[in-house]
Amino acid sequence: MFFEIIKNPKFNFTGCFKITSIISLLLVVGSIWLAATKMQYGVDFRGGAELQIKFSETMGLEGVRDALTQSGFGNAVVQSIGDAEENEYLVKVSGDESNLNAVTDEVTAALTAKFSADKMEIRKVDIVGPKAGAQLRLSGFQAMFWALMAIMIYVALRFEFKYAPGAIVATFHDVSIVLGIYAFTGTEFTLQTVAAVLAVIGYSVNDTVVIYDRVREHENMDARTLPQVINEALNETLSRTLLTSATTLFVALTMFYAGGPAVHDFFLAMTVGVVVGSYSSLFVAAPVALFFDRMGSKSKSASSTRAQA
């Protein structure tokens, strides 16, 4: 038995489902609109050039960024690679397919003029065309889609089919809000974002499965209605949900603020994902399962009535 931070909670979760469902619907619709209209895609997905640069002296991220900004590359993305003392950076700049080589040369010339060739070494140059970036973007969304499908199949086999839609809707709810936050804050959507979203999917479904498992235990043990069983299961797992969320959120926030620019975007998604994932496990997955159970009961009742007639 896990440590309980709330002794014998008796919250009426099912009584809040109508209000929380409306709130969730508004958040998801708003997030999808933001993601569709305001999302800023990184060089990986829109095409551009990527340069790996090593300096012989300590320059710092801000020094490299300032040099690029002064040379007209204010939108360039600069990330540190490895330990700080290695003085190695990744520079990403966008450009059209027709001028990517020229842009690469201009960036190299700008940095060479600023720091001199003997202090700087271009270790690698990668060019991603717009078509390749678009294909990579499609592959990223396909990875998220197939992850959701795999979760639905797993939950349907592990429990019953009526629980699978709840897990999918809850996970889609979390992913949509994370992407909406990215679009709202202007954070670039990159390959790192895809990895973060897949991590959020795993965290969200784990929390949901724990609650579903407790619901199934009670459903098999007594004759109470499903709303009563769900309410009891949510109260019994509440301490576990809060403890897991609090510890994960602490780590995510620590890395978000102190982990540096290289992991900043990843842990932004994790921070948001932990919060909305815990919320959706309590107020999204359960009511969706309840809705499909009622739909199934109505269908059986209608079939029984037709058979008797």
PDB file of C-alpha atoms in Angstrom:
ATOM      1  CA  MET A   1       0.000   0.000   0.000  1.00  0.00           C
ATOM      2  CA  PHE A   2       1.461   3.328  -1.035  1.00  0.00           C
ATOM      3  CA  PHE A   3       1.976   6.188   1.361  1.00  0.00           C
ATOM      4  CA  GLU A   4      -1.232   8.234   1.680  1.00  0.00           C
ATOM      5  CA  ILE A   5      -0.957  12.015   1.827  1.00  0.00           C
ATOM      6  CA  ILE A   6      -4.751  12.292   1.972  1.00  0.00           C
ATOM      7  CA  LYS A   7      -6.350   9.891   4.469  1.00  0.00           C
ATOM      8  CA  ASN A   8      -9.582   8.247   3.290  1.00  0.00           C
ATOM      9  CA  PRO A   9     -10.557  10.859   0.672  1.00  0.00           C
ATOM     10  CA  LYS A  10     -14.244  11.027  -0.228  1.00  0.00           C
ATOM     11  CA  PHE A  11     -14.252  13.461  -3.132  1.00  0.00           C
ATOM     12  CA  ASN A  12     -17.181  13.285  -5.517  1.00  0.00           C
ATOM     13  CA  PHE A  13     -15.209  13.109  -8.752  1.00  0.00           C
ATOM     14  CA  THR A  14     -18.114  11.905 -10.864  1.00  0.00           C
ATOM     15  CA  GLY A  15     -20.140  14.938  -9.809  1.00  0.00           C
ATOM     16  CA  CYS A  16     -17.502  17.195 -11.405  1.00  0.00           C
ATOM     17  CA  PHE A  17     -17.369  15.369 -14.740  1.00  0.00           C
ATOM     18  CA  LYS A  18     -19.828  17.669 -16.565  1.00  0.00           C
ATOM     19  CA  ILE A  19     -17.902  20.814 -15.637  1.00  0.00           C
ATOM     20  CA  THR A  20     -14.446  19.317 -16.246  1.00  0.00           C
ATOM     21  CA  SER A  21     -15.580  17.884 -19.593  1.00  0.00           C
ATOM     22  CA  ILE A  22     -16.539  21.371 -20.792  1.00  0.00           C
ATOM     23  CA  ILE A  23     -13.236  22.812 -19.548  1.00  0.00           C
ATOM     24  CA  SER A  24     -11.269  20.049 -21.269  1.00  0.00           C
ATOM     25  CA  LEU A  25     -13.181  20.480 -24.533  1.00  0.00           C
ATOM     26  CA  LEU A  26     -12.447  24.213 -24.584  1.00  0.00           C
ATOM     27  CA  LEU A  27      -8.761  23.636 -23.795  1.00  0.00           C
ATOM     28  CA  VAL A  28      -8.385  21.000 -26.513  1.00  0.00           C
ATOM     29  CA  VAL A  29     -10.197  23.028 -29.191  1.00  0.00           C
ATOM     30  CA  GLY A  30      -8.152  26.122 -28.321  1.00  0.00           C
ATOM     31  CA  SER A  31      -4.911  24.123 -28.316  1.00  0.00           C
ATOM     32  CA  ILE A  32      -5.630  22.516 -31.687  1.00  0.00           C
ATOM     33  CA  TRP A  33      -6.382  25.943 -33.187  1.00  0.00           C
ATOM     34  CA  LEU A  34      -3.120  27.368 -31.801  1.00  0.00           C
ATOM     35  CA  ALA A  35      -1.109  24.366 -33.002  1.00  0.00           C
ATOM     36  CA  ALA A  36      -2.629  24.583 -36.489  1.00  0.00           C
ATOM     37  CA  THR A  37      -2.177  28.353 -36.921  1.00  0.00           C
ATOM     38  CA  LYS A  38       0.637  29.529 -34.638  1.00  0.00           C
ATOM     39  CA  MET A  39       3.105  26.640 -34.375  1.00  0.00           C
ATOM     40  CA  GLN A  40       6.733  27.585 -35.055  1.00  0.00           C
ATOM     41  CA  TYR A  41       8.559  24.653 -36.653  1.00  0.00           C
ATOM     42  CA  GLY A  42      12.288  24.265 -36.160  1.00  0.00           C
ATOM     43  CA  VAL A  43      14.915  23.831 -38.842  1.00  0.00           C
ATOM     44  CA  ASP A  44      14.459  20.052 -38.637  1.00  0.00           C
ATOM     45  CA  PHE A  45      10.920  20.380 -39.958  1.00  0.00           C
ATOM     46  CA  ARG A  46      10.903  23.481 -42.163  1.00  0.00           C
ATOM     47  CA  GLY A  47      14.306  23.039 -43.795  1.00  0.00           C
ATOM     48  CA  GLY A  48      17.599  24.788 -43.169  1.00  0.00           C
ATOM     49  CA  ALA A  49      21.258  24.324 -42.356  1.00  0.00           C
ATOM     50  CA  GLU A  50      22.855  22.886 -39.221  1.00  0.00           C
ATOM     51  CA  LEU A  51      26.472  23.551 -38.287  1.00  0.00           C
ATOM     52  CA  GLN A  52      28.437  21.859 -35.516  1.00  0.00           C
ATOM     53  CA  ILE A  53      31.136  24.261 -34.314  1.00  0.00           C
ATOM     54  CA  LYS A  54      33.923  23.848 -31.751  1.00  0.00           C
ATOM     55  CA  PHE A  55      35.800  26.797 -30.236  1.00  0.00           C
ATOM     56  CA  SER A  56      39.266  26.632 -28.708  1.00  0.00           C
ATOM     57  CA  GLU A  57      38.269  29.205 -26.095  1.00  0.00           C
ATOM     58  CA  THR A  58      35.183  29.665 -23.920  1.00  0.00           C
ATOM     59  CA  MET A  59      32.633  31.693 -25.864  1.00  0.00           C
ATOM     60  CA  GLY A  60      29.329  30.963 -24.150  1.00  0.00           C
ATOM     61  CA  LEU A  61      25.941  30.595 -25.800  1.00  0.00           C
ATOM     62  CA  GLU A  62      25.182  34.301 -25.570  1.00  0.00           C
ATOM     63  CA  GLY A  63      28.474  35.206 -27.252  1.00  0.00           C
ATOM     64  CA  VAL A  64      27.717  32.968 -30.228  1.00  0.00           C
ATOM     65  CA  ARG A  65      24.123  34.209 -30.430  1.00  0.00           C
ATOM     66  CA  ASP A  66      25.220  37.859 -30.316  1.00  0.00           C
ATOM     67  CA  ALA A  67      27.718  37.259 -33.123  1.00  0.00           C
ATOM     68  CA  LEU A  68      25.038  35.727 -35.315  1.00  0.00           C
ATOM     69  CA  THR A  69      22.498  38.444 -34.477  1.00  0.00           C
ATOM     70  CA  GLN A  70      24.969  41.182 -35.393  1.00  0.00           C
ATOM     71  CA  SER A  71      25.536  39.418 -38.731  1.00  0.00           C
ATOM     72  CA  GLY A  72      21.830  39.325 -39.561  1.00  0.00           C
ATOM     73  CA  PHE A  73      21.013  35.815 -38.313  1.00  0.00           C
ATOM     74  CA  GLY A  74      18.794  36.781 -35.387  1.00  0.00           C
ATOM     75  CA  ASN A  75      16.537  33.739 -35.904  1.00  0.00           C
ATOM     76  CA  ALA A  76      19.394  31.253 -35.644  1.00  0.00           C
ATOM     77  CA  VAL A  77      19.072  28.591 -32.933  1.00  0.00           C
ATOM     78  CA  VAL A  78      22.213  27.903 -30.891  1.00  0.00           C
ATOM     79  CA  GLN A  79      22.535  24.874 -28.605  1.00  0.00           C
ATOM     80  CA  SER A  80      25.408  23.668 -26.457  1.00  0.00           C
ATOM     81  CA  ILE A  81      26.717  20.144 -27.107  1.00  0.00           C
ATOM     82  CA  GLY A  82      28.308  18.079 -24.352  1.00  0.00           C
ATOM     83  CA  ASP A  83      29.949  19.615 -21.296  1.00  0.00           C
ATOM     84  CA  ALA A  84      30.357  23.387 -21.053  1.00  0.00           C
ATOM     85  CA  GLU A  85      34.159  23.160 -21.035  1.00  0.00           C
ATOM     86  CA  GLU A  86      34.137  21.457 -24.449  1.00  0.00           C
ATOM     87  CA  ASN A  87      32.958  24.748 -26.064  1.00  0.00           C
ATOM     88  CA  GLU A  88      31.014  22.931 -28.785  1.00  0.00           C
ATOM     89  CA  TYR A  89      27.774  24.268 -30.242  1.00  0.00           C
ATOM     90  CA  LEU A  90      25.085  23.424 -32.752  1.00  0.00           C
ATOM     91  CA  VAL A  91      23.889  26.336 -34.908  1.00  0.00           C
ATOM     92  CA  LYS A  92      20.637  26.004 -36.882  1.00  0.00           C
ATOM     93  CA  VAL A  93      19.589  28.550 -39.492  1.00  0.00           C
ATOM     94  CA  SER A  94      16.612  28.456 -41.846  1.00  0.00           C
ATOM     95  CA  GLY A  95      16.702  29.142 -45.575  1.00  0.00           C
ATOM     96  CA  ASP A  96      15.192  28.280 -48.942  1.00  0.00           C
ATOM     97  CA  GLU A  97      16.283  25.198 -50.838  1.00  0.00           C
ATOM     98  CA  SER A  98      17.941  27.411 -53.439  1.00  0.00           C
ATOM     99  CA  ASN A  99      20.180  29.331 -51.020  1.00  0.00           C
ATOM    100  CA  LEU A 100      20.982  26.903 -48.191  1.00  0.00           C
ATOM    101  CA  ASN A 101      24.611  26.516 -49.324  1.00  0.00           C
ATOM    102  CA  ALA A 102      24.984  30.297 -49.496  1.00  0.00           C
ATOM    103  CA  VAL A 103      23.446  30.708 -46.044  1.00  0.00           C
ATOM    104  CA  THR A 104      25.878  28.138 -44.656  1.00  0.00           C
ATOM    105  CA  ASP A 105      28.805  30.014 -46.160  1.00  0.00           C
ATOM    106  CA  GLU A 106      27.517  33.330 -44.772  1.00  0.00           C
ATOM    107  CA  VAL A 107      27.176  31.906 -41.254  1.00  0.00           C
ATOM    108  CA  THR A 108      30.685  30.436 -41.442  1.00  0.00           C
ATOM    109  CA  ALA A 109      32.094  33.733 -42.686  1.00  0.00           C
ATOM    110  CA  ALA A 110      30.288  35.723 -39.979  1.00  0.00           C
ATOM    111  CA  LEU A 111      31.597  33.505 -37.170  1.00  0.00           C
ATOM    112  CA  THR A 112      35.098  33.403 -38.660  1.00  0.00           C
ATOM    113  CA  ALA A 113      35.181  37.207 -38.877  1.00  0.00           C
ATOM    114  CA  LYS A 114      34.048  37.477 -35.267  1.00  0.00           C
ATOM    115  CA  PHE A 115      36.200  34.804 -33.632  1.00  0.00           C
ATOM    116  CA  SER A 116      38.972  34.177 -36.231  1.00  0.00           C
ATOM    117  CA  ALA A 117      39.625  30.835 -37.918  1.00  0.00           C
ATOM    118  CA  ASP A 118      42.258  29.658 -35.423  1.00  0.00           C
ATOM    119  CA  LYS A 119      39.733  29.834 -32.581  1.00  0.00           C
ATOM    120  CA  MET A 120      36.916  28.042 -34.403  1.00  0.00           C
ATOM    121  CA  GLU A 121      36.503  24.704 -36.176  1.00  0.00           C
ATOM    122  CA  ILE A 122      33.490  23.732 -38.327  1.00  0.00           C
ATOM    123  CA  ARG A 123      33.146  20.044 -37.520  1.00  0.00           C
ATOM    124  CA  LYS A 124      30.028  19.177 -39.465  1.00  0.00           C
ATOM    125  CA  VAL A 125      27.504  20.808 -41.790  1.00  0.00           C
ATOM    126  CA  ASP A 126      24.083  19.261 -42.490  1.00  0.00           C
ATOM    127  CA  ILE A 127      21.542  20.713 -44.896  1.00  0.00           C
ATOM    128  CA  VAL A 128      17.836  19.809 -44.690  1.00  0.00           C
ATOM    129  CA  GLY A 129      15.719  20.844 -47.681  1.00  0.00           C
ATOM    130  CA  PRO A 130      12.089  21.971 -47.202  1.00  0.00           C
ATOM    131  CA  LYS A 131      10.768  18.738 -48.763  1.00  0.00           C
ATOM    132  CA  ALA A 132      12.831  16.591 -46.422  1.00  0.00           C
ATOM    133  CA  GLY A 133      11.724  18.777 -43.501  1.00  0.00           C
ATOM    134  CA  ALA A 134       8.061  18.339 -44.447  1.00  0.00           C
ATOM    135  CA  GLN A 135       8.523  14.563 -44.645  1.00  0.00           C
ATOM    136  CA  LEU A 136      10.241  14.566 -41.262  1.00  0.00           C
ATOM    137  CA  ARG A 137       7.352  16.576 -39.800  1.00  0.00           C
ATOM    138  CA  LEU A 138       4.864  14.047 -41.190  1.00  0.00           C
ATOM    139  CA  SER A 139       6.893  11.189 -39.724  1.00  0.00           C
ATOM    140  CA  GLY A 140       6.850  12.874 -36.321  1.00  0.00           C
ATOM    141  CA  PHE A 141       3.069  13.145 -36.266  1.00  0.00           C
ATOM    142  CA  GLN A 142       2.766   9.571 -37.559  1.00  0.00           C
ATOM    143  CA  ALA A 143       4.909   8.377 -34.646  1.00  0.00           C
ATOM    144  CA  MET A 144       2.499  10.056 -32.208  1.00  0.00           C
ATOM    145  CA  PHE A 145      -0.525   8.605 -34.031  1.00  0.00           C
ATOM    146  CA  TRP A 146       0.790   5.035 -33.970  1.00  0.00           C
ATOM    147  CA  ALA A 147       1.697   5.415 -30.299  1.00  0.00           C
ATOM    148  CA  LEU A 148      -1.949   6.294 -29.588  1.00  0.00           C
ATOM    149  CA  MET A 149      -3.180   3.316 -31.622  1.00  0.00           C
ATOM    150  CA  ALA A 150      -0.838   0.946 -29.787  1.00  0.00           C
ATOM    151  CA  ILE A 151      -2.120   2.266 -26.455  1.00  0.00           C
ATOM    152  CA  MET A 152      -5.743   1.709 -27.512  1.00  0.00           C
ATOM    153  CA  ILE A 153      -5.008  -1.907 -28.511  1.00  0.00           C
ATOM    154  CA  TYR A 154      -3.124  -2.547 -25.257  1.00  0.00           C
ATOM    155  CA  VAL A 155      -5.882  -1.130 -23.037  1.00  0.00           C
ATOM    156  CA  ALA A 156      -8.602  -2.984 -24.994  1.00  0.00           C
ATOM    157  CA  LEU A 157      -6.759  -6.286 -24.510  1.00  0.00           C
ATOM    158  CA  ARG A 158      -5.714  -5.624 -20.906  1.00  0.00           C
ATOM    159  CA  PHE A 159      -9.147  -4.487 -19.713  1.00  0.00           C
ATOM    160  CA  GLU A 160     -12.257  -4.154 -21.879  1.00  0.00           C
ATOM    161  CA  PHE A 161     -12.913  -2.239 -25.075  1.00  0.00           C
ATOM    162  CA  LYS A 162     -15.026   0.337 -23.215  1.00  0.00           C
ATOM    163  CA  TYR A 163     -11.864   1.523 -21.437  1.00  0.00           C
ATOM    164  CA  ALA A 164      -9.733   1.951 -24.579  1.00  0.00           C
ATOM    165  CA  PRO A 165     -11.430   5.153 -25.879  1.00  0.00           C
ATOM    166  CA  GLY A 166     -10.962   6.793 -22.475  1.00  0.00           C
ATOM    167  CA  ALA A 167      -7.204   6.168 -22.568  1.00  0.00           C
ATOM    168  CA  ILE A 168      -6.991   7.485 -26.129  1.00  0.00           C
ATOM    169  CA  VAL A 169      -9.080  10.606 -25.450  1.00  0.00           C
ATOM    170  CA  ALA A 170      -7.102  11.368 -22.281  1.00  0.00           C
ATOM    171  CA  THR A 171      -3.784  10.986 -24.096  1.00  0.00           C
ATOM    172  CA  PHE A 172      -4.961  13.049 -27.079  1.00  0.00           C
ATOM    173  CA  HIS A 173      -6.155  15.675 -24.582  1.00  0.00           C
ATOM    174  CA  ASP A 174      -2.665  15.862 -23.027  1.00  0.00           C
ATOM    175  CA  VAL A 175      -0.790  15.946 -26.341  1.00  0.00           C
ATOM    176  CA  SER A 176      -3.088  18.659 -27.734  1.00  0.00           C
ATOM    177  CA  ILE A 177      -2.565  20.923 -24.725  1.00  0.00           C
ATOM    178  CA  VAL A 178       1.223  20.422 -24.781  1.00  0.00           C
ATOM    179  CA  LEU A 179       1.320  21.380 -28.473  1.00  0.00           C
ATOM    180  CA  GLY A 180      -0.994  24.321 -27.753  1.00  0.00           C
ATOM    181  CA  ILE A 181       1.396  25.587 -25.063  1.00  0.00           C
ATOM    182  CA  TYR A 182       4.300  25.280 -27.505  1.00  0.00           C
ATOM    183  CA  ALA A 183       2.387  27.329 -30.086  1.00  0.00           C
ATOM    184  CA  PHE A 184       1.212  29.886 -27.497  1.00  0.00           C
ATOM    185  CA  THR A 185       4.708  30.474 -26.099  1.00  0.00           C
ATOM    186  CA  GLY A 186       6.362  30.498 -29.532  1.00  0.00           C
ATOM    187  CA  THR A 187       8.581  27.526 -28.633  1.00  0.00           C
ATOM    188  CA  GLU A 188       9.871  25.790 -31.745  1.00  0.00           C
ATOM    189  CA  PHE A 189       8.560  22.345 -32.619  1.00  0.00           C
ATOM    190  CA  THR A 190      11.626  20.156 -33.207  1.00  0.00           C
ATOM    191  CA  LEU A 191      12.662  16.509 -33.081  1.00  0.00           C
ATOM    192  CA  GLN A 192      13.243  17.054 -29.365  1.00  0.00           C
ATOM    193  CA  THR A 193       9.570  18.041 -29.075  1.00  0.00           C
ATOM    194  CA  VAL A 194       8.478  14.766 -30.674  1.00  0.00           C
ATOM    195  CA  ALA A 195      10.559  12.853 -28.114  1.00  0.00           C
ATOM    196  CA  ALA A 196       9.028  14.934 -25.303  1.00  0.00           C
ATOM    197  CA  VAL A 197       5.468  14.338 -26.540  1.00  0.00           C
ATOM    198  CA  LEU A 198       6.089  10.586 -26.748  1.00  0.00           C
ATOM    199  CA  ALA A 199       7.375  10.711 -23.158  1.00  0.00           C
ATOM    200  CA  VAL A 200       4.211  12.572 -22.117  1.00  0.00           C
ATOM    201  CA  ILE A 201       2.103   9.890 -23.837  1.00  0.00           C
ATOM    202  CA  GLY A 202       3.876   7.186 -21.843  1.00  0.00           C
ATOM    203  CA  TYR A 203       3.464   9.051 -18.551  1.00  0.00           C
ATOM    204  CA  SER A 204      -0.207   9.806 -19.169  1.00  0.00           C
ATOM    205  CA  VAL A 205      -1.223   6.275 -20.105  1.00  0.00           C
ATOM    206  CA  ASN A 206       0.660   4.807 -17.130  1.00  0.00           C
ATOM    207  CA  ASP A 207      -1.385   6.913 -14.714  1.00  0.00           C
ATOM    208  CA  THR A 208      -4.609   6.036 -16.521  1.00  0.00           C
ATOM    209  CA  VAL A 209      -3.889   2.297 -16.493  1.00  0.00           C
ATOM    210  CA  VAL A 210      -3.335   2.347 -12.714  1.00  0.00           C
ATOM    211  CA  ILE A 211      -6.786   3.886 -12.208  1.00  0.00           C
ATOM    212  CA  TYR A 212      -8.433   1.521 -14.707  1.00  0.00           C
ATOM    213  CA  ASP A 213      -6.875  -1.440 -12.915  1.00  0.00           C
ATOM    214  CA  ARG A 214      -8.446  -0.326  -9.620  1.00  0.00           C
ATOM    215  CA  VAL A 215     -11.803   0.208 -11.368  1.00  0.00           C
ATOM    216  CA  ARG A 216     -11.680  -3.330 -12.743  1.00  0.00           C
ATOM    217  CA  GLU A 217     -10.896  -4.764  -9.303  1.00  0.00           C
ATOM    218  CA  HIS A 218     -13.965  -3.133  -7.758  1.00  0.00           C
ATOM    219  CA  GLU A 219     -16.153  -3.907 -10.750  1.00  0.00           C
ATOM    220  CA  ASN A 220     -15.421  -7.614 -10.344  1.00  0.00           C
ATOM    221  CA  MET A 221     -15.863  -7.616  -6.543  1.00  0.00           C
ATOM    222  CA  ASP A 222     -19.239  -5.976  -5.953  1.00  0.00           C
ATOM    223  CA  ALA A 223     -22.501  -5.025  -7.624  1.00  0.00           C
ATOM    224  CA  ARG A 224     -22.203  -1.243  -7.364  1.00  0.00           C
ATOM    225  CA  THR A 225     -22.819   0.898 -10.417  1.00  0.00           C
ATOM    226  CA  LEU A 226     -19.876   1.931 -12.570  1.00  0.00           C
ATOM    227  CA  PRO A 227     -20.059   5.621 -11.466  1.00  0.00           C
ATOM    228  CA  GLN A 228     -19.773   4.492  -7.829  1.00  0.00           C
ATOM    229  CA  VAL A 229     -16.906   2.158  -8.692  1.00  0.00           C
ATOM    230  CA  ILE A 230     -15.054   4.894 -10.619  1.00  0.00           C
ATOM    231  CA  ASN A 231     -15.500   7.346  -7.747  1.00  0.00           C
ATOM    232  CA  GLU A 232     -14.133   4.817  -5.253  1.00  0.00           C
ATOM    233  CA  ALA A 233     -11.188   3.935  -7.522  1.00  0.00           C
ATOM    234  CA  LEU A 234     -10.255   7.585  -8.066  1.00  0.00           C
ATOM    235  CA  ASN A 235     -10.319   8.272  -4.319  1.00  0.00           C
ATOM    236  CA  GLU A 236      -8.226   5.195  -3.555  1.00  0.00           C
ATOM    237  CA  THR A 237      -5.551   6.105  -6.119  1.00  0.00           C
ATOM    238  CA  LEU A 238      -5.602   9.857  -5.401  1.00  0.00           C
ATOM    239  CA  SER A 239      -2.623   9.817  -3.022  1.00  0.00           C
ATOM    240  CA  ARG A 240      -0.611   7.728  -5.465  1.00  0.00           C
ATOM    241  CA  THR A 241      -1.488  10.088  -8.339  1.00  0.00           C
ATOM    242  CA  LEU A 242      -0.535  13.193  -6.350  1.00  0.00           C
ATOM    243  CA  LEU A 243       2.729  11.715  -5.067  1.00  0.00           C
ATOM    244  CA  THR A 244       3.809  10.484  -8.497  1.00  0.00           C
ATOM    245  CA  SER A 245       2.873  13.782 -10.129  1.00  0.00           C
ATOM    246  CA  ALA A 246       4.571  15.892  -7.446  1.00  0.00           C
ATOM    247  CA  THR A 247       7.892  14.030  -7.614  1.00  0.00           C
ATOM    248  CA  THR A 248       7.923  13.945 -11.436  1.00  0.00           C
ATOM    249  CA  LEU A 249       6.927  17.607 -11.605  1.00  0.00           C
ATOM    250  CA  PHE A 250       9.729  18.544  -9.198  1.00  0.00           C
ATOM    251  CA  VAL A 251      12.326  16.884 -11.446  1.00  0.00           C
ATOM    252  CA  ALA A 252      10.794  18.378 -14.608  1.00  0.00           C
ATOM    253  CA  LEU A 253      10.734  21.902 -13.156  1.00  0.00           C
ATOM    254  CA  THR A 254      14.286  21.573 -11.848  1.00  0.00           C
ATOM    255  CA  MET A 255      15.565  20.535 -15.276  1.00  0.00           C
ATOM    256  CA  PHE A 256      13.429  23.190 -16.968  1.00  0.00           C
ATOM    257  CA  TYR A 257      14.999  26.001 -14.936  1.00  0.00           C
ATOM    258  CA  ALA A 258      18.489  24.618 -14.307  1.00  0.00           C
ATOM    259  CA  GLY A 259      19.101  22.122 -17.106  1.00  0.00           C
ATOM    260  CA  GLY A 260      20.170  24.721 -19.663  1.00  0.00           C
ATOM    261  CA  PRO A 261      18.956  25.558 -23.172  1.00  0.00           C
ATOM    262  CA  ALA A 262      19.740  22.076 -24.546  1.00  0.00           C
ATOM    263  CA  VAL A 263      16.915  20.447 -22.543  1.00  0.00           C
ATOM    264  CA  HIS A 264      14.713  23.499 -21.921  1.00  0.00           C
ATOM    265  CA  ASP A 265      12.109  22.689 -24.595  1.00  0.00           C
ATOM    266  CA  PHE A 266      11.964  19.002 -23.666  1.00  0.00           C
ATOM    267  CA  PHE A 267      11.200  19.714 -20.028  1.00  0.00           C
ATOM    268  CA  LEU A 268       8.678  22.412 -20.927  1.00  0.00           C
ATOM    269  CA  ALA A 269       6.652  19.637 -22.532  1.00  0.00           C
ATOM    270  CA  MET A 270       7.266  17.317 -19.571  1.00  0.00           C
ATOM    271  CA  THR A 271       6.218  19.970 -17.036  1.00  0.00           C
ATOM    272  CA  VAL A 272       2.972  20.701 -18.859  1.00  0.00           C
ATOM    273  CA  GLY A 273       2.456  17.007 -19.593  1.00  0.00           C
ATOM    274  CA  VAL A 274       2.729  15.950 -15.939  1.00  0.00           C
ATOM    275  CA  VAL A 275       0.107  18.506 -14.876  1.00  0.00           C
ATOM    276  CA  VAL A 276      -2.420  17.836 -17.632  1.00  0.00           C
ATOM    277  CA  GLY A 277      -1.680  14.099 -17.534  1.00  0.00           C
ATOM    278  CA  SER A 278      -2.634  13.872 -13.871  1.00  0.00           C
ATOM    279  CA  TYR A 279      -5.733  15.968 -14.516  1.00  0.00           C
ATOM    280  CA  SER A 280      -6.814  13.849 -17.493  1.00  0.00           C
ATOM    281  CA  SER A 281      -6.369  10.587 -15.571  1.00  0.00           C
ATOM    282  CA  LEU A 282      -8.873  11.858 -13.006  1.00  0.00           C
ATOM    283  CA  PHE A 283     -11.272  13.930 -15.091  1.00  0.00           C
ATOM    284  CA  VAL A 284     -11.013  12.758 -18.723  1.00  0.00           C
ATOM    285  CA  ALA A 285     -10.272   9.028 -18.963  1.00  0.00           C
ATOM    286  CA  ALA A 286     -12.872   8.009 -16.357  1.00  0.00           C
ATOM    287  CA  PRO A 287     -15.872   9.960 -17.753  1.00  0.00           C
ATOM    288  CA  VAL A 288     -15.136   8.747 -21.296  1.00  0.00           C
ATOM    289  CA  ALA A 289     -15.124   5.141 -20.062  1.00  0.00           C
ATOM    290  CA  LEU A 290     -18.394   5.855 -18.250  1.00  0.00           C
ATOM    291  CA  PHE A 291     -19.898   7.338 -21.434  1.00  0.00           C
ATOM    292  CA  PHE A 292     -19.018   4.281 -23.527  1.00  0.00           C
ATOM    293  CA  ASP A 293     -20.336   1.962 -20.812  1.00  0.00           C
ATOM    294  CA  ARG A 294     -23.678   3.774 -20.886  1.00  0.00           C
ATOM    295  CA  MET A 295     -23.733   3.655 -24.688  1.00  0.00           C
ATOM    296  CA  GLY A 296     -23.105  -0.080 -24.529  1.00  0.00           C
ATOM    297  CA  SER A 297     -25.871  -0.540 -21.937  1.00  0.00           C
ATOM    298  CA  LYS A 298     -28.346   1.400 -24.092  1.00  0.00           C
ATOM    299  CA  SER A 299     -27.407  -0.686 -27.120  1.00  0.00           C
ATOM    300  CA  LYS A 300     -27.933  -3.936 -25.188  1.00  0.00           C
ATOM    301  CA  SER A 301     -31.231  -2.663 -23.813  1.00  0.00           C
ATOM    302  CA  ALA A 302     -32.434  -1.742 -27.303  1.00  0.00           C
ATOM    303  CA  SER A 303     -31.403  -5.147 -28.667  1.00  0.00           C
ATOM    304  CA  SER A 304     -33.206  -6.890 -25.800  1.00  0.00           C
ATOM    305  CA  THR A 305     -36.374  -4.870 -26.451  1.00  0.00           C
ATOM    306  CA  ARG A 306     -36.350  -5.758 -30.161  1.00  0.00           C
ATOM    307  CA  ALA A 307     -35.795  -9.431 -29.334  1.00  0.00           C
ATOM    308  CA  GLN A 308     -38.769  -9.495 -26.946  1.00  0.00           C
ATOM    309  CA  ALA A 309     -40.967  -7.749 -29.521  1.00  0.00           C
TER     310      ALA A 309
END
